[in-house]
Backbone as numpy.savetxt, mean C-alpha at the origin, in Angstrom:
# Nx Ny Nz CAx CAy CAz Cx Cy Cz
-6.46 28.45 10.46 -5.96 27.08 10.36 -5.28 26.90 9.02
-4.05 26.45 9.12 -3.36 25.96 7.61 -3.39 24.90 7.53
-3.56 24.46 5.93 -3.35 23.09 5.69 -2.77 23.22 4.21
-1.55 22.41 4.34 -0.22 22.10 3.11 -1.15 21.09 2.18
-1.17 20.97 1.01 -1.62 20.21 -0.12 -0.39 19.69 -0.85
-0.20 18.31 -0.84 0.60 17.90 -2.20 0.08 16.92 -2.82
0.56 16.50 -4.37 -0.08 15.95 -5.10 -0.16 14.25 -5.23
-0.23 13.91 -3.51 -0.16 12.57 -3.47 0.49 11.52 -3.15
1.94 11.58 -3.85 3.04 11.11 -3.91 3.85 10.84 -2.82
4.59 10.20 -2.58 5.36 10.35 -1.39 6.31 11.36 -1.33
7.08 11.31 -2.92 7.75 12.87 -2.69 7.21 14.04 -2.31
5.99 13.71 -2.88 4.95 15.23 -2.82 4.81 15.24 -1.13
4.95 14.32 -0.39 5.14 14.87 0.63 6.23 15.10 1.50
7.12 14.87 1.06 8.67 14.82 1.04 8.85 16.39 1.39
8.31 16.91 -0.17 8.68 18.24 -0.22 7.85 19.14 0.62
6.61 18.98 1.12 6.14 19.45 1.77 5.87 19.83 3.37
7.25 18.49 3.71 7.50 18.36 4.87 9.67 19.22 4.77
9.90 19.58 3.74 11.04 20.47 3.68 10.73 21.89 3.56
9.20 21.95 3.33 8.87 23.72 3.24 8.53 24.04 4.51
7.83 23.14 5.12 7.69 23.24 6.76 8.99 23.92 7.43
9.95 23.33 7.24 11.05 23.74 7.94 11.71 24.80 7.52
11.82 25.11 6.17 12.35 26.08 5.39 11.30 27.67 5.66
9.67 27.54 5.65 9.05 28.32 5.47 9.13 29.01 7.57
9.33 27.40 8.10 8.94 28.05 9.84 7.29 28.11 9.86
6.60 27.60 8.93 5.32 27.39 9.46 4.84 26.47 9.45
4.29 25.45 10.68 3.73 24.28 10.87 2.31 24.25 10.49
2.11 23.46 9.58 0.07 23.57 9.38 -0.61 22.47 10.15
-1.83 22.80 10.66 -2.89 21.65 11.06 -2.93 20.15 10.67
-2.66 20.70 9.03 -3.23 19.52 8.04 -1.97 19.36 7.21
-1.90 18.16 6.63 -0.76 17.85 5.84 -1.66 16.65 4.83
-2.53 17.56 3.33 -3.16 16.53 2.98 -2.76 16.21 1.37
-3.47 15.23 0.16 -3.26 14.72 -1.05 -4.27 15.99 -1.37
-3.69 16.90 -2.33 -4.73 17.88 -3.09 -6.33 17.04 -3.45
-6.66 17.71 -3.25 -8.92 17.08 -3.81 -8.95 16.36 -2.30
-8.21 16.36 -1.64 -8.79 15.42 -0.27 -10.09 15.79 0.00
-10.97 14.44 0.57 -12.22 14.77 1.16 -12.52 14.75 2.38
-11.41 14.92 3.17 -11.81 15.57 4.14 -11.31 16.92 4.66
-10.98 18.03 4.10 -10.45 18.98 4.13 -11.66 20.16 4.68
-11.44 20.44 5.31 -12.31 21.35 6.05 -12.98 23.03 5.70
-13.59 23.07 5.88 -14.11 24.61 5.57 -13.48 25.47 6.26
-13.58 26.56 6.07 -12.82 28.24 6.04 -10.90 27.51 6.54
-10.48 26.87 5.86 -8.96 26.54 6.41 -8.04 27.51 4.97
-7.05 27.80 5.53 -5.87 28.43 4.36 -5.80 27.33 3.79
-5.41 27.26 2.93 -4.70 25.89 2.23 -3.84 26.47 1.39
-2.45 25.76 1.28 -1.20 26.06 0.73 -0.62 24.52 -0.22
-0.64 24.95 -1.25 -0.28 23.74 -2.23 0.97 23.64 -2.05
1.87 22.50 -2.01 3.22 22.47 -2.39 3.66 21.62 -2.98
3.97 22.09 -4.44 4.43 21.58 -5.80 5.89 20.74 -5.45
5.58 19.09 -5.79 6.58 18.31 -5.62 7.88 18.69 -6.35
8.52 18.01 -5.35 10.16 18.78 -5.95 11.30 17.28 -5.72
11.78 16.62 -6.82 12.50 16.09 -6.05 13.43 16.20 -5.55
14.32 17.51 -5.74 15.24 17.55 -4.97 15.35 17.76 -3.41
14.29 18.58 -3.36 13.95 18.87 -1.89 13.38 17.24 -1.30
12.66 17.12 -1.89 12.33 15.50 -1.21 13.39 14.53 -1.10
14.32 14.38 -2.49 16.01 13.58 -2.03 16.67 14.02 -0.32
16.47 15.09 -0.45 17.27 16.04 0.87 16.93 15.45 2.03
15.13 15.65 2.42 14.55 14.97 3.24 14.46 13.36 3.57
14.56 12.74 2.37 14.46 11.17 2.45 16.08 10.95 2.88
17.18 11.26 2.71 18.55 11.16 3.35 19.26 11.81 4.66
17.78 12.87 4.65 17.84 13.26 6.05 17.68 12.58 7.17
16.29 11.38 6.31 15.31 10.44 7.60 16.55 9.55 7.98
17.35 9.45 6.60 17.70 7.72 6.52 19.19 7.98 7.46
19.54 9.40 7.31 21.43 9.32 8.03 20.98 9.84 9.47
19.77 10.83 9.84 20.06 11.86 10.77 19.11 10.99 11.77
17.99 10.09 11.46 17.53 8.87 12.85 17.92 7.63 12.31
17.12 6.89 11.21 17.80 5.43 10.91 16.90 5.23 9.71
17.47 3.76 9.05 16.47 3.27 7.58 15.20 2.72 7.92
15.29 2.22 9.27 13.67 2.13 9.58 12.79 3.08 9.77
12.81 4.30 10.59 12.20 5.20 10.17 11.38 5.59 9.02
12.64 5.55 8.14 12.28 5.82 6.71 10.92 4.62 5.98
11.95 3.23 6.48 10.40 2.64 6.01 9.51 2.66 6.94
9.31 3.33 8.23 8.11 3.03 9.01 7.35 4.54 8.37
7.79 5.67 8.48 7.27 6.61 7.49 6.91 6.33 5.87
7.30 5.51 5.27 6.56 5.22 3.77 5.60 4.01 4.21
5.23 3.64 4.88 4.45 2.38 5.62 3.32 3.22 5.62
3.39 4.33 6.79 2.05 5.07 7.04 1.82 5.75 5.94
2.40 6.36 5.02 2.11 6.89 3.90 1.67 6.00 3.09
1.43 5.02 2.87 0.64 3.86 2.09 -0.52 3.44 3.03
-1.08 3.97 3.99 -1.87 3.45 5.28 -3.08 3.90 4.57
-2.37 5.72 3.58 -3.43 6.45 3.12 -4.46 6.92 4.21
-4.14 6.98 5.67 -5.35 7.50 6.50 -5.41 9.13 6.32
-6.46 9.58 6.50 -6.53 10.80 6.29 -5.98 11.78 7.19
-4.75 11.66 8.26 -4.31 12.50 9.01 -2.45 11.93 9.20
-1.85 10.76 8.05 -0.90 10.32 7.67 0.12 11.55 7.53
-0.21 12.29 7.14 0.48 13.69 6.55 1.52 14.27 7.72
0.77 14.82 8.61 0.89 15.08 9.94 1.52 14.44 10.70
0.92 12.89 11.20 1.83 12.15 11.89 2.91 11.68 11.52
3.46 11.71 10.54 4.48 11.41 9.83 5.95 12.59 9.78
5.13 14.32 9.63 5.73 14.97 9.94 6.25 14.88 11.38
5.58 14.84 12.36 5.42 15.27 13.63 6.49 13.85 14.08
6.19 12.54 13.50 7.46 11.52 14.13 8.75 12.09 13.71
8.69 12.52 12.46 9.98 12.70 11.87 10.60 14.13 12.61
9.48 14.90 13.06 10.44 15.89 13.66 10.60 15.33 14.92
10.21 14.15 15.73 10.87 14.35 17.32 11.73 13.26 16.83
11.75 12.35 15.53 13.23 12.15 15.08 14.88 12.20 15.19
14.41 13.90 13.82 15.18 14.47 14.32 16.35 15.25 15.79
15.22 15.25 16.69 15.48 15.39 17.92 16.21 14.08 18.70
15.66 13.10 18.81 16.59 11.72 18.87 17.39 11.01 18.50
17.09 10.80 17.23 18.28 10.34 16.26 17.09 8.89 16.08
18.02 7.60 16.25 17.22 6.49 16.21 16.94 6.05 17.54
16.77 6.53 18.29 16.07 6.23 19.47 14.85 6.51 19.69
14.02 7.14 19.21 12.92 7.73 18.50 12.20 6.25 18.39
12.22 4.94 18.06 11.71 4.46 18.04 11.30 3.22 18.99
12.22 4.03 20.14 12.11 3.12 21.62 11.00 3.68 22.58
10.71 4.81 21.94 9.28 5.47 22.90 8.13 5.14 22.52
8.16 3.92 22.92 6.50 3.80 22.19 5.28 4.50 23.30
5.38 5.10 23.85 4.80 5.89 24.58 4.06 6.40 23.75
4.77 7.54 23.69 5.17 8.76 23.00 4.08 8.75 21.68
2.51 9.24 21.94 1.58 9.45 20.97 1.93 9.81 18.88
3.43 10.41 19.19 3.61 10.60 18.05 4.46 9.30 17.57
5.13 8.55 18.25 5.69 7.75 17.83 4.28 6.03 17.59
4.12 6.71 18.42 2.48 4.77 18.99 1.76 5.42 17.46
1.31 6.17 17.11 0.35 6.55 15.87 1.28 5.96 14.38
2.15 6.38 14.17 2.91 5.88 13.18 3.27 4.38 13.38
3.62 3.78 14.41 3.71 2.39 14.91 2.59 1.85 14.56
1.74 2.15 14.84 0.35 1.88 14.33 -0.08 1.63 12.73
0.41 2.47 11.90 -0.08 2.65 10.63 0.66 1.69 10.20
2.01 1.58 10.19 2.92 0.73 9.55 2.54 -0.73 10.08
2.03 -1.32 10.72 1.66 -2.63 11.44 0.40 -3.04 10.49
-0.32 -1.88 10.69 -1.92 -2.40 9.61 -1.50 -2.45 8.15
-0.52 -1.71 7.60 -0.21 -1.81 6.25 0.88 -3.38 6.30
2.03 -3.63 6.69 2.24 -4.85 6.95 1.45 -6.05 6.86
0.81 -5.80 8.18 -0.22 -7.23 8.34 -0.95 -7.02 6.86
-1.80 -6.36 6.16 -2.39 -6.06 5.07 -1.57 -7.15 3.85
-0.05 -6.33 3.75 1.02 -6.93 2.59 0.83 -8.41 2.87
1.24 -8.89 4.50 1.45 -10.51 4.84 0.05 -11.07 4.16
-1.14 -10.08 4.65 -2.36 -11.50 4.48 -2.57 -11.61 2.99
-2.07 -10.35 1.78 -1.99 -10.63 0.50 -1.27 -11.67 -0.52
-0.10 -11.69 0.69 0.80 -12.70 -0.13 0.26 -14.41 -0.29
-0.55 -14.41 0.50 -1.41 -15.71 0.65 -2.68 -15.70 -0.05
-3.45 -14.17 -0.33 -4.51 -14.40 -0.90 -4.53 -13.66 -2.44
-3.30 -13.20 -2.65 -3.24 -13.00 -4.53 -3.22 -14.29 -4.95
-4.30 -14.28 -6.24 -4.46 -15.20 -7.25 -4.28 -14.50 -8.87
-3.25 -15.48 -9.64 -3.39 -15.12 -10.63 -4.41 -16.42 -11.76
-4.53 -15.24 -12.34 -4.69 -16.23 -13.61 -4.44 -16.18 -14.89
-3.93 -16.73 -15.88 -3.42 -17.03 -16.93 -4.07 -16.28 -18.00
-3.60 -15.07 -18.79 -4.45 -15.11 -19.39 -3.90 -14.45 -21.26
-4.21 -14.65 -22.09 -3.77 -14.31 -23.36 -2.79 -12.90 -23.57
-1.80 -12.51 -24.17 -0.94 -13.84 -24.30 -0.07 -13.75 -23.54
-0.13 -14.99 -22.97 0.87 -15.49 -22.25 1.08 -14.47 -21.28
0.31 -13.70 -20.18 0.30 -12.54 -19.04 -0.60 -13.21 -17.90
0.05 -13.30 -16.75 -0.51 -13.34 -15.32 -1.19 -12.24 -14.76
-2.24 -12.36 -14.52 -2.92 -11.05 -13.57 -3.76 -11.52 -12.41
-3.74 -10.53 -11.54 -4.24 -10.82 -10.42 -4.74 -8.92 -10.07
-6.46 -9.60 -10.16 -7.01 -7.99 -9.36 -6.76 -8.05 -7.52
-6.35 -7.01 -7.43 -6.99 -6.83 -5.40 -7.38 -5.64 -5.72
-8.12 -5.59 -4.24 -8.92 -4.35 -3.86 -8.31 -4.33 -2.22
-7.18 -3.74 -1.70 -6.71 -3.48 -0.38 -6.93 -2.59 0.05
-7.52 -2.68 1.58 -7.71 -1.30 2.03 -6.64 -0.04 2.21
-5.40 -0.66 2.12 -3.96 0.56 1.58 -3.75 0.12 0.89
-2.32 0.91 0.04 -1.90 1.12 -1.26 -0.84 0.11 -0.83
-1.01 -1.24 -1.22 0.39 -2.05 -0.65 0.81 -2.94 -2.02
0.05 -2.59 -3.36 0.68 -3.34 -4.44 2.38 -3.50 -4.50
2.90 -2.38 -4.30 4.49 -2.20 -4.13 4.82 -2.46 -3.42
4.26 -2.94 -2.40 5.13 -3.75 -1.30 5.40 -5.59 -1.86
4.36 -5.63 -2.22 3.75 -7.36 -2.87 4.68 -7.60 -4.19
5.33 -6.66 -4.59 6.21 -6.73 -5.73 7.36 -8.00 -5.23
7.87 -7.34 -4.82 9.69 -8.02 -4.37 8.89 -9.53 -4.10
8.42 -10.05 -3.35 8.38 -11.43 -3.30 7.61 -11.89 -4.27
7.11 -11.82 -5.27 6.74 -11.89 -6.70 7.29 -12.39 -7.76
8.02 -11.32 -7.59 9.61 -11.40 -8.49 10.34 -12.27 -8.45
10.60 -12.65 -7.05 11.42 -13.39 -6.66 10.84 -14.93 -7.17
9.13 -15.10 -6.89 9.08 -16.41 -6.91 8.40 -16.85 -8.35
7.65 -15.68 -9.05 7.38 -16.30 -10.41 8.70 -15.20 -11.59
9.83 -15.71 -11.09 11.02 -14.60 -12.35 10.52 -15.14 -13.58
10.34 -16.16 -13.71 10.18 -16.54 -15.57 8.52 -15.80 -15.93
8.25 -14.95 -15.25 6.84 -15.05 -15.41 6.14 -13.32 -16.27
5.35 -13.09 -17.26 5.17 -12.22 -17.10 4.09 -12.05 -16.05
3.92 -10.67 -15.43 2.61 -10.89 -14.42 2.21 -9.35 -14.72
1.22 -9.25 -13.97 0.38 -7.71 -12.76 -0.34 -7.91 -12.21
-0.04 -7.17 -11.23 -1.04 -6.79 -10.09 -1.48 -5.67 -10.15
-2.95 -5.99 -10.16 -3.94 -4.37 -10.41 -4.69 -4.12 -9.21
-4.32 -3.29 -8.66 -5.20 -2.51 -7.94 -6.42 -2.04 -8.02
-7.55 -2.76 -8.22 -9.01 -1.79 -9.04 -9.05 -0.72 -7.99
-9.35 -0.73 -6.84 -9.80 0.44 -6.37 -8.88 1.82 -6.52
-7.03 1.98 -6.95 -6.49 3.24 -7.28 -6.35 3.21 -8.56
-6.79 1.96 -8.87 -6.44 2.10 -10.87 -4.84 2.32 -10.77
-3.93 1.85 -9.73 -2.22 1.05 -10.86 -2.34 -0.06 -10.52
-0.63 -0.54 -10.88 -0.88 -1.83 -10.80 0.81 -1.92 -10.86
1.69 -3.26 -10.70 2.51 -3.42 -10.78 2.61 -4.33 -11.55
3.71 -3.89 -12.66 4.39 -5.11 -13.67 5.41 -5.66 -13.83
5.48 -6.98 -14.24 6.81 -7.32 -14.09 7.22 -8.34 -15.52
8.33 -7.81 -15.93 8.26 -8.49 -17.40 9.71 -9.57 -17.61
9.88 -10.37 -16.37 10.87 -11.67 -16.34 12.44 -10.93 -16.00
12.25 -9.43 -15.82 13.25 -8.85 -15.63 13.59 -7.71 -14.54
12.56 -6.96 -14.45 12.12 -6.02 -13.54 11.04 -5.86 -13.24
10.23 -5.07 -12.24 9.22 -4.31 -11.80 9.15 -3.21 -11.43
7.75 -2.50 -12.21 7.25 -0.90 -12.04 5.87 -0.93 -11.69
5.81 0.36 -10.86 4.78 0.38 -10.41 4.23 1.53 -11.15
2.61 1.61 -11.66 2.36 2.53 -12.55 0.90 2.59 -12.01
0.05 3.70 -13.22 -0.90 4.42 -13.49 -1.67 2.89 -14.20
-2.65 2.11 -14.09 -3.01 1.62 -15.36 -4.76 1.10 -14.92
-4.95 0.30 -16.06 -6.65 0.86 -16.08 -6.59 -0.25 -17.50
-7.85 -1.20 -16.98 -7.89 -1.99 -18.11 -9.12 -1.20 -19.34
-8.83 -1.74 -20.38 -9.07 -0.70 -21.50 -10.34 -1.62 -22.00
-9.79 -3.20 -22.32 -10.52 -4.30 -22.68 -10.72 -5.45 -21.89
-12.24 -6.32 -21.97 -11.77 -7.30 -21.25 -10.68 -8.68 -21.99
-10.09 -8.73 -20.60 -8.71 -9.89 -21.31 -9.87 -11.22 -21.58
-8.81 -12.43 -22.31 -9.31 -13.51 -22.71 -8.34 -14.31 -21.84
-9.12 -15.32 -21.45 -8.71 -16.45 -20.44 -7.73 -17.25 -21.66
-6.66 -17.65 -20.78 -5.92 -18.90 -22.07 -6.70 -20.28 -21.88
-6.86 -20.96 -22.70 -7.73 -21.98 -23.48 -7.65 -23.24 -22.05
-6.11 -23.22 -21.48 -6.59 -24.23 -20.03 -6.55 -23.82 -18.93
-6.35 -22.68 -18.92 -6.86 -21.72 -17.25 -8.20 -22.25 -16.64
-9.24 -22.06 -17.90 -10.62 -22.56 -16.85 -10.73 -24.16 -16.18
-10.25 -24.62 -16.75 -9.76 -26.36 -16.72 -8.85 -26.37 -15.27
-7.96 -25.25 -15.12 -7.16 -25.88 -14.36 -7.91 -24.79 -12.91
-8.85 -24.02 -13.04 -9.53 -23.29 -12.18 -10.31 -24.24 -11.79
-10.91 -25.01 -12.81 -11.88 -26.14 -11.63 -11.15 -26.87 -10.80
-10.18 -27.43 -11.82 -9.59 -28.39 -10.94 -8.96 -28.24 -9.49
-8.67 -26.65 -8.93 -8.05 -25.63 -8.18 -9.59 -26.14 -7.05
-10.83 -25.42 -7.72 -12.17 -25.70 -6.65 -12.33 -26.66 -6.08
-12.19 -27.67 -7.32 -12.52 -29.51 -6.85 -11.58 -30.05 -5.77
-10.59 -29.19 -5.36 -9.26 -29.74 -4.38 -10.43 -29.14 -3.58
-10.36 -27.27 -3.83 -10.55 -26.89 -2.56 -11.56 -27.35 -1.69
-12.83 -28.34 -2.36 -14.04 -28.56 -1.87 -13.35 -30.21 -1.62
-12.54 -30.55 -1.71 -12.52 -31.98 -1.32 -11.97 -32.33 -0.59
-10.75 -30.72 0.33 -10.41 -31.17 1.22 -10.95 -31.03 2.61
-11.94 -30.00 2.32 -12.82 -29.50 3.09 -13.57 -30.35 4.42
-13.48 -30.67 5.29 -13.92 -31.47 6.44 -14.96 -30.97 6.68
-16.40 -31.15 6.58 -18.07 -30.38 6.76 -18.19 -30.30 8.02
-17.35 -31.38 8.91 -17.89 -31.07 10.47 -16.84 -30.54 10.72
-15.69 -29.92 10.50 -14.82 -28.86 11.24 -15.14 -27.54 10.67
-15.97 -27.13 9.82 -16.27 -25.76 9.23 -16.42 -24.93 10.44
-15.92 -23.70 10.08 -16.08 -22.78 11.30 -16.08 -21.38 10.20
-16.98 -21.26 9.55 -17.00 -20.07 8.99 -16.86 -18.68 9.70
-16.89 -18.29 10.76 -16.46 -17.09 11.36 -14.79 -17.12 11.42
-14.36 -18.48 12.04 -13.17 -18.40 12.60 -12.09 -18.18 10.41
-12.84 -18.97 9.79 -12.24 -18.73 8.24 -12.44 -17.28 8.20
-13.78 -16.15 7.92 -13.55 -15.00 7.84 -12.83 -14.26 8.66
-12.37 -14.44 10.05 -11.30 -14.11 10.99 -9.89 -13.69 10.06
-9.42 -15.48 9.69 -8.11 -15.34 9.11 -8.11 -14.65 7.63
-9.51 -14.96 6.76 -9.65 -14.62 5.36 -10.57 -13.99 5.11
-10.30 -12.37 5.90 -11.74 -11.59 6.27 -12.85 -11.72 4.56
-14.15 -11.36 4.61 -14.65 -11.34 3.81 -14.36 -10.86 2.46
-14.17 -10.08 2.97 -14.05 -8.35 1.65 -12.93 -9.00 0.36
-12.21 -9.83 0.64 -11.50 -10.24 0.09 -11.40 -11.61 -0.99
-13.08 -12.07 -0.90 -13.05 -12.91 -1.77 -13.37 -12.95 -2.76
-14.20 -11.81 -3.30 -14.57 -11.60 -4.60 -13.25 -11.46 -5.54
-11.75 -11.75 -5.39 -11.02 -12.37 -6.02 -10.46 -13.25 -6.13
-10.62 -14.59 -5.34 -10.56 -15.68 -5.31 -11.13 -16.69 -5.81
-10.43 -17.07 -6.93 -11.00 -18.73 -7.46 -11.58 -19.72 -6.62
-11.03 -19.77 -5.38 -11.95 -21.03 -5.01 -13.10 -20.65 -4.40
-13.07 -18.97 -4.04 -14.66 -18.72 -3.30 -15.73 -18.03 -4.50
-15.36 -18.02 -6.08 -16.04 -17.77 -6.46 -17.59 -18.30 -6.40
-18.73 -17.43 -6.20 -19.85 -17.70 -6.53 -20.60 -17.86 -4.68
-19.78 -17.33 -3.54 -19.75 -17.56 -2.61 -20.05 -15.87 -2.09
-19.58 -14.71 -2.92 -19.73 -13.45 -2.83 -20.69 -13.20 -2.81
């Protein structure tokens, strides 16, 4: 049994899906090096990111089937499931074979699996854009922690940008340790890891109550439907929210 290793990245699998074709050998597995689920007695073959070979492949997806492709393949690659590798190869090669029609078979197990990944990472981005909270904090920097079950900080960028531009901000990811920044001009997505704890600015906490005191006052006691609320605002997700603090 073979299984290809790259170091994570999307190029890193870029390139590892151009040695496939170049080498003529298809592996089992297509995984992030240290993966934990990687199996006993398997070959394993590292392949050292390249970007040129990965440029090749990403203009391959985008001219030789279509640009959706391309983002429905970086979709599942942010899904982070542990068999992403693979299905991603395997759409992109009956792709190739179609062109952009490839994405009219939803039949078609290799195409319904990737359809799949990109929908849960989506819906994920949509229900964030409603439940990032920042808060204010010295000097003069917006932050907002999540913990998402995919890697969708970079997706949450662009409408960000768009709606706080005067703003410095980030979004941190605790559970991969990056985060995305944006400094009234651009945004990057990086490696980062808080070092110290920050200091709240002097009327953040003031204007955090005042944020609760709405949220509890608009509250109707006989329409509560706490299942049907964790439905739309599943649980897992409130231990960063100002108004459900102390509710975790």
């Amino acid at each position: 049994m073979l299984c290809y290793t790259y170091d994570g990245s999307f190029s890193g699998l870029l390139s590892a899906i151009y040695e496939i074709y170049y080498r003529h050998r298809i592996p089992q597995e297509i995984v992030p090096a240290g993966s934990s689920n990687l199996q006993l007695f398997v070959q394993q073959e590292h392949i050292a990111c390249d970007e040129g070979k990965a440029s090749r492949v990403y203009e391959a997806i985008d001219s030789k089937i279509s640009s959706r492709a391309l983002r429905n393949a970086y979709c599942a690659y942010l899904s982070e499931h542990p068999q992403a590798g693979l299905w991603i190869f395997e759409y992109l090669r009956l792709g190739w074979k179609l062109g952009p029609r490839v994405d009219l078979h939803l039949t078609d197990e290799r195409v319904h699996r990737v359809h799949k990944l990109r929908s849960k990472v989506k819906a994920e981005q949509h229900r964030l854009l409603g439940l990032v909270r920042f808060q204010r904090y010295q000097p003069d920097i917006y932050y907002s922690a999540i913990e998402p079950d995919h890697n969708v900080a970079e997706l949450l960028a662009p409408h960000f940008a768009s709606r706080l531009a005067d703003q410095n901000w980030i979004i941190h990811d605790l559970r991969r340790d990056l985060a995305v920044v944006f400094n009234r001009r651009e945004w990057v997505a990086t490696g980062f890891t808080l070092k110290q704890k920050l200091e709240l600015e002097v009327d953040e906490k003031y204007y955090q109550r005042l944020w609760k005191q709405y949220y509890d006052s608009i509250a109707i006691t006989s329409r509560k439907n706490p299942r049907l609320q964790k439905q739309f605002m599943p649980e897992r997700y409130w231990k960063h929210l100002v108004e459900k603090n102390g509710e975790w």
